[in-house]
Amino acid sequence: MRDTYRETALDNTASIPRILFSVLSLLAAIGVTAALTLQISDQWVYEEFVAHDFFAYFSFQQGFGLVIVLVASGIYGLQSARDTLALSAARAAFVMYSIVVGSTYFVLTEMGIADPRPVGPMLWPMIVMNFVIPVYLGLEWLLNSQRAALPWWTFFTSLSYPAVWFVVTLIRGDLTGWYPFELLNPSSEEASSNSFLYMGATAALFFLVSLSVMVVNRIHVVLRRSSKAS
């Protein structure tokens, strides 16, 4: 049986650019952790924190997962010349998640569905999570070519988590009556043909961003092989 994420022999010498990318990953992890912590503390202070609802949001789930991936990327990047398949695949998935979350948050605020204001007085956690981090992750993925070649089925595995989240959210909402967004509630006044349009657009965005991430990885691999051959 093929080893899904088979490790490859890597040169353990990290280059200067790779060290820089690794340090940026660790700094980004600190920024995301600070933003998430402040959002929780603000909701706690204003007595609006409900743990099972807070952690039901896809944006917060991917935020906590992103911290783990960023820390792993930073630590491993300081010790090796190239990311492994497993780490590259995880990074690819969370690049996609973060970009989609930031994009959909902007759309939801423009539609008046999501409140662009934080619970507390500080706005910077929203800016960090929905603008700074997605832009950083996208640029870093474009510029950092030192990653393993991802098999094309990684494209589908990266989409499995948001698909599972969506199904679980609908089941949970049907059982409890609570949905992260009223657009997902079939019995709400906001549920209409626009809801299906939004969900379809979000699914298409997940698909396109994931495909773009894979294409960039393939371009990096081709360029790397060409440079070695020349």
CSV table of C-alpha atoms in Angstrom, one decimal:
chain,number,residue,atom,x,y,z
A,1,MET,CA,0.0,0.0,0.0
A,2,ARG,CA,1.3,3.4,-0.9
A,3,ASP,CA,2.4,5.6,2.0
A,4,THR,CA,0.1,8.6,1.7
A,5,TYR,CA,2.5,11.1,3.1
A,6,ARG,CA,5.8,9.3,2.4
A,7,GLU,CA,8.8,11.3,3.8
A,8,THR,CA,11.6,12.1,1.4
A,9,ALA,CA,15.3,12.5,2.2
A,10,LEU,CA,15.9,16.1,2.8
A,11,ASP,CA,19.1,18.2,3.2
A,12,ASN,CA,19.1,19.3,6.8
A,13,THR,CA,20.8,22.6,6.0
A,14,ALA,CA,18.3,25.6,6.1
A,15,SER,CA,19.2,28.5,3.8
A,16,ILE,CA,19.0,32.1,4.8
A,17,PRO,CA,15.7,32.8,3.0
A,18,ARG,CA,14.2,29.6,4.6
A,19,ILE,CA,15.3,30.8,8.0
A,20,LEU,CA,13.6,34.1,7.3
A,21,PHE,CA,10.4,32.4,6.2
A,22,SER,CA,10.5,30.2,9.3
A,23,VAL,CA,10.9,33.2,11.6
A,24,LEU,CA,7.9,34.9,9.9
A,25,SER,CA,5.8,31.7,10.5
A,26,LEU,CA,6.6,31.9,14.2
A,27,LEU,CA,5.8,35.6,14.3
A,28,ALA,CA,2.5,34.9,12.5
A,29,ALA,CA,1.7,32.2,15.0
A,30,ILE,CA,2.2,34.7,17.8
A,31,GLY,CA,-0.1,37.2,16.1
A,32,VAL,CA,-2.9,34.7,15.5
A,33,THR,CA,-2.6,33.5,19.1
A,34,ALA,CA,-2.8,37.0,20.4
A,35,ALA,CA,-5.8,37.8,18.2
A,36,LEU,CA,-7.7,34.7,19.2
A,37,THR,CA,-6.9,35.2,22.9
A,38,LEU,CA,-8.1,38.8,22.8
A,39,GLN,CA,-11.4,37.9,21.0
A,40,ILE,CA,-12.1,35.3,23.7
A,41,SER,CA,-11.2,37.6,26.5
A,42,ASP,CA,-13.3,40.5,25.1
A,43,GLN,CA,-16.3,38.2,24.8
A,44,TRP,CA,-15.7,36.9,28.3
A,45,VAL,CA,-15.5,40.5,29.7
A,46,TYR,CA,-18.7,41.5,28.0
A,47,GLU,CA,-20.4,38.2,29.1
A,48,GLU,CA,-21.0,37.1,25.5
A,49,PHE,CA,-18.6,34.1,25.5
A,50,VAL,CA,-20.3,30.8,24.9
A,51,ALA,CA,-17.6,28.2,24.4
A,52,HIS,CA,-19.6,25.7,22.3
A,53,ASP,CA,-20.8,28.4,20.0
A,54,PHE,CA,-17.5,30.2,19.7
A,55,PHE,CA,-15.6,27.1,18.7
A,56,ALA,CA,-18.4,26.1,16.3
A,57,TYR,CA,-17.3,28.9,13.9
A,58,PHE,CA,-15.1,27.7,11.1
A,59,SER,CA,-13.0,30.8,11.3
A,60,PHE,CA,-12.0,30.2,14.9
A,61,GLN,CA,-11.5,26.4,14.3
A,62,GLN,CA,-9.1,27.1,11.4
A,63,GLY,CA,-7.4,29.8,13.5
A,64,PHE,CA,-6.4,27.4,16.2
A,65,GLY,CA,-5.4,24.8,13.7
A,66,LEU,CA,-3.4,27.5,11.9
A,67,VAL,CA,-1.3,28.3,15.0
A,68,ILE,CA,-0.2,24.6,15.1
A,69,VAL,CA,0.7,24.6,11.5
A,70,LEU,CA,2.6,27.9,11.7
A,71,VAL,CA,4.6,26.7,14.8
A,72,ALA,CA,5.4,23.4,13.1
A,73,SER,CA,6.5,25.2,9.9
A,74,GLY,CA,8.6,27.6,11.8
A,75,ILE,CA,10.4,25.0,13.9
A,76,TYR,CA,10.9,22.5,11.1
A,77,GLY,CA,12.0,25.2,8.7
A,78,LEU,CA,14.8,26.2,11.0
A,79,GLN,CA,16.1,22.7,10.9
A,80,SER,CA,15.7,21.6,7.3
A,81,ALA,CA,16.0,22.8,3.7
A,82,ARG,CA,12.5,21.7,2.6
A,83,ASP,CA,9.1,20.9,4.1
A,84,THR,CA,7.9,17.3,4.2
A,85,LEU,CA,4.8,16.2,2.3
A,86,ALA,CA,2.7,16.2,5.5
A,87,LEU,CA,3.7,19.7,6.5
A,88,SER,CA,3.4,21.0,3.0
A,89,ALA,CA,-0.1,19.6,2.7
A,90,ALA,CA,-1.2,21.0,6.0
A,91,ARG,CA,0.2,24.4,5.1
A,92,ALA,CA,-1.5,24.3,1.7
A,93,ALA,CA,-4.9,23.5,3.4
A,94,PHE,CA,-4.6,26.3,5.9
A,95,VAL,CA,-3.5,28.8,3.3
A,96,MET,CA,-6.7,28.0,1.5
A,97,TYR,CA,-8.9,28.1,4.6
A,98,SER,CA,-7.5,31.5,5.7
A,99,ILE,CA,-7.9,33.2,2.3
A,100,VAL,CA,-11.5,31.9,2.0
A,101,VAL,CA,-12.3,32.9,5.6
A,102,GLY,CA,-11.0,36.4,5.0
A,103,SER,CA,-12.8,36.8,1.7
A,104,THR,CA,-16.1,35.5,3.0
A,105,TYR,CA,-15.9,37.7,6.1
A,106,PHE,CA,-15.6,40.7,3.9
A,107,VAL,CA,-18.6,39.6,1.8
A,108,LEU,CA,-20.7,38.9,4.9
A,109,THR,CA,-20.0,42.3,6.4
A,110,GLU,CA,-20.8,44.0,3.1
A,111,MET,CA,-24.1,42.0,3.1
A,112,GLY,CA,-24.8,43.1,6.7
A,113,ILE,CA,-24.9,39.4,7.8
A,114,ALA,CA,-21.7,39.6,9.9
A,115,ASP,CA,-20.9,42.5,12.3
A,116,PRO,CA,-17.6,44.0,11.3
A,117,ARG,CA,-17.1,45.5,14.8
A,118,PRO,CA,-15.5,43.5,17.6
A,119,VAL,CA,-17.3,42.7,20.8
A,120,GLY,CA,-14.8,44.8,22.7
A,121,PRO,CA,-13.1,48.1,21.8
A,122,MET,CA,-10.1,46.7,19.9
A,123,LEU,CA,-10.4,46.2,16.1
A,124,TRP,CA,-7.0,44.9,15.4
A,125,PRO,CA,-7.8,41.2,16.0
A,126,MET,CA,-10.3,41.3,13.2
A,127,ILE,CA,-7.8,43.0,10.9
A,128,VAL,CA,-5.1,40.4,11.8
A,129,MET,CA,-7.3,37.4,11.3
A,130,ASN,CA,-9.3,38.5,8.2
A,131,PHE,CA,-6.7,40.6,6.3
A,132,VAL,CA,-3.1,40.5,7.5
A,133,ILE,CA,-2.8,36.7,8.0
A,134,PRO,CA,-4.6,35.7,4.7
A,135,VAL,CA,-2.4,38.2,2.8
A,136,TYR,CA,0.8,36.9,4.5
A,137,LEU,CA,-0.1,33.3,3.9
A,138,GLY,CA,-0.9,33.9,0.2
A,139,LEU,CA,2.3,35.8,-0.4
A,140,GLU,CA,4.4,33.3,1.5
A,141,TRP,CA,3.0,30.5,-0.5
A,142,LEU,CA,3.9,32.3,-3.7
A,143,LEU,CA,7.4,33.2,-2.7
A,144,ASN,CA,8.5,30.1,-0.7
A,145,SER,CA,9.3,27.3,-3.1
A,146,GLN,CA,11.0,25.0,-0.6
A,147,ARG,CA,8.2,22.5,-0.2
A,148,ALA,CA,7.6,19.0,-1.3
A,149,ALA,CA,5.6,18.3,-4.4
A,150,LEU,CA,2.0,17.8,-3.4
A,151,PRO,CA,0.0,15.0,-5.2
A,152,TRP,CA,-3.1,16.2,-6.9
A,153,TRP,CA,-5.4,14.3,-4.5
A,154,THR,CA,-4.3,16.7,-1.8
A,155,PHE,CA,-6.6,19.1,-3.5
A,156,PHE,CA,-9.6,17.0,-2.5
A,157,THR,CA,-8.4,16.2,1.0
A,158,SER,CA,-8.0,19.9,1.8
A,159,LEU,CA,-11.6,20.4,0.9
A,160,SER,CA,-12.9,17.5,3.1
A,161,TYR,CA,-12.6,19.5,6.4
A,162,PRO,CA,-14.9,22.4,5.3
A,163,ALA,CA,-17.3,19.9,3.8
A,164,VAL,CA,-17.5,18.0,7.1
A,165,TRP,CA,-17.8,21.3,9.0
A,166,PHE,CA,-20.7,22.3,6.9
A,167,VAL,CA,-22.6,19.0,7.3
A,168,VAL,CA,-22.0,18.9,11.1
A,169,THR,CA,-23.1,22.6,11.4
A,170,LEU,CA,-26.4,21.9,9.6
A,171,ILE,CA,-27.0,18.8,11.8
A,172,ARG,CA,-26.1,20.6,15.0
A,173,GLY,CA,-28.3,23.6,14.0
A,174,ASP,CA,-31.3,21.3,13.3
A,175,LEU,CA,-30.9,19.7,16.7
A,176,THR,CA,-30.2,22.9,18.7
A,177,GLY,CA,-31.7,25.7,16.6
A,178,TRP,CA,-28.4,27.6,16.6
A,179,TYR,CA,-26.5,28.4,13.5
A,180,PRO,CA,-23.2,30.4,13.1
A,181,PHE,CA,-25.0,32.5,10.4
A,182,GLU,CA,-28.7,32.8,9.8
A,183,LEU,CA,-28.0,32.2,6.1
A,184,LEU,CA,-27.5,28.6,7.1
A,185,ASN,CA,-30.8,28.4,9.0
A,186,PRO,CA,-33.5,27.1,6.6
A,187,SER,CA,-36.3,28.3,8.9
A,188,SER,CA,-35.0,31.9,9.2
A,189,GLU,CA,-36.3,34.9,7.3
A,190,GLU,CA,-32.8,35.4,5.8
A,191,ALA,CA,-32.9,31.9,4.3
A,192,SER,CA,-33.8,32.3,0.7
A,193,SER,CA,-32.4,31.8,-2.8
A,194,ASN,CA,-29.7,34.2,-1.8
A,195,SER,CA,-28.6,31.6,0.9
A,196,PHE,CA,-28.0,29.0,-1.8
A,197,LEU,CA,-26.2,31.5,-4.0
A,198,TYR,CA,-23.9,32.5,-1.1
A,199,MET,CA,-23.2,28.8,-0.2
A,200,GLY,CA,-22.6,28.0,-3.8
A,201,ALA,CA,-20.2,30.9,-4.2
A,202,THR,CA,-18.4,29.9,-1.0
A,203,ALA,CA,-18.0,26.4,-2.3
A,204,ALA,CA,-16.7,27.7,-5.6
A,205,LEU,CA,-14.2,29.9,-3.8
A,206,PHE,CA,-12.9,27.0,-1.8
A,207,PHE,CA,-12.5,25.1,-5.0
A,208,LEU,CA,-10.7,27.9,-6.9
A,209,VAL,CA,-8.4,28.9,-4.0
A,210,SER,CA,-7.4,25.2,-3.4
A,211,LEU,CA,-6.7,24.7,-7.1
A,212,SER,CA,-4.6,27.9,-7.2
A,213,VAL,CA,-2.6,26.7,-4.2
A,214,MET,CA,-1.9,23.4,-5.9
A,215,VAL,CA,-1.0,25.1,-9.2
A,216,VAL,CA,1.5,27.4,-7.4
A,217,ASN,CA,3.1,24.3,-5.7
A,218,ARG,CA,3.4,22.6,-9.1
A,219,ILE,CA,5.0,25.6,-10.7
A,220,HIS,CA,7.6,25.7,-7.8
A,221,VAL,CA,8.4,22.0,-8.4
A,222,VAL,CA,8.9,22.5,-12.2
A,223,LEU,CA,11.1,25.6,-11.6
A,224,ARG,CA,13.1,23.7,-9.0
A,225,ARG,CA,13.7,20.7,-11.3
A,226,SER,CA,14.6,23.0,-14.2
A,227,SER,CA,17.2,24.8,-12.1
A,228,LYS,CA,18.7,21.5,-11.1
A,229,ALA,CA,18.8,20.3,-14.7
A,230,SER,CA,20.5,23.4,-16.0
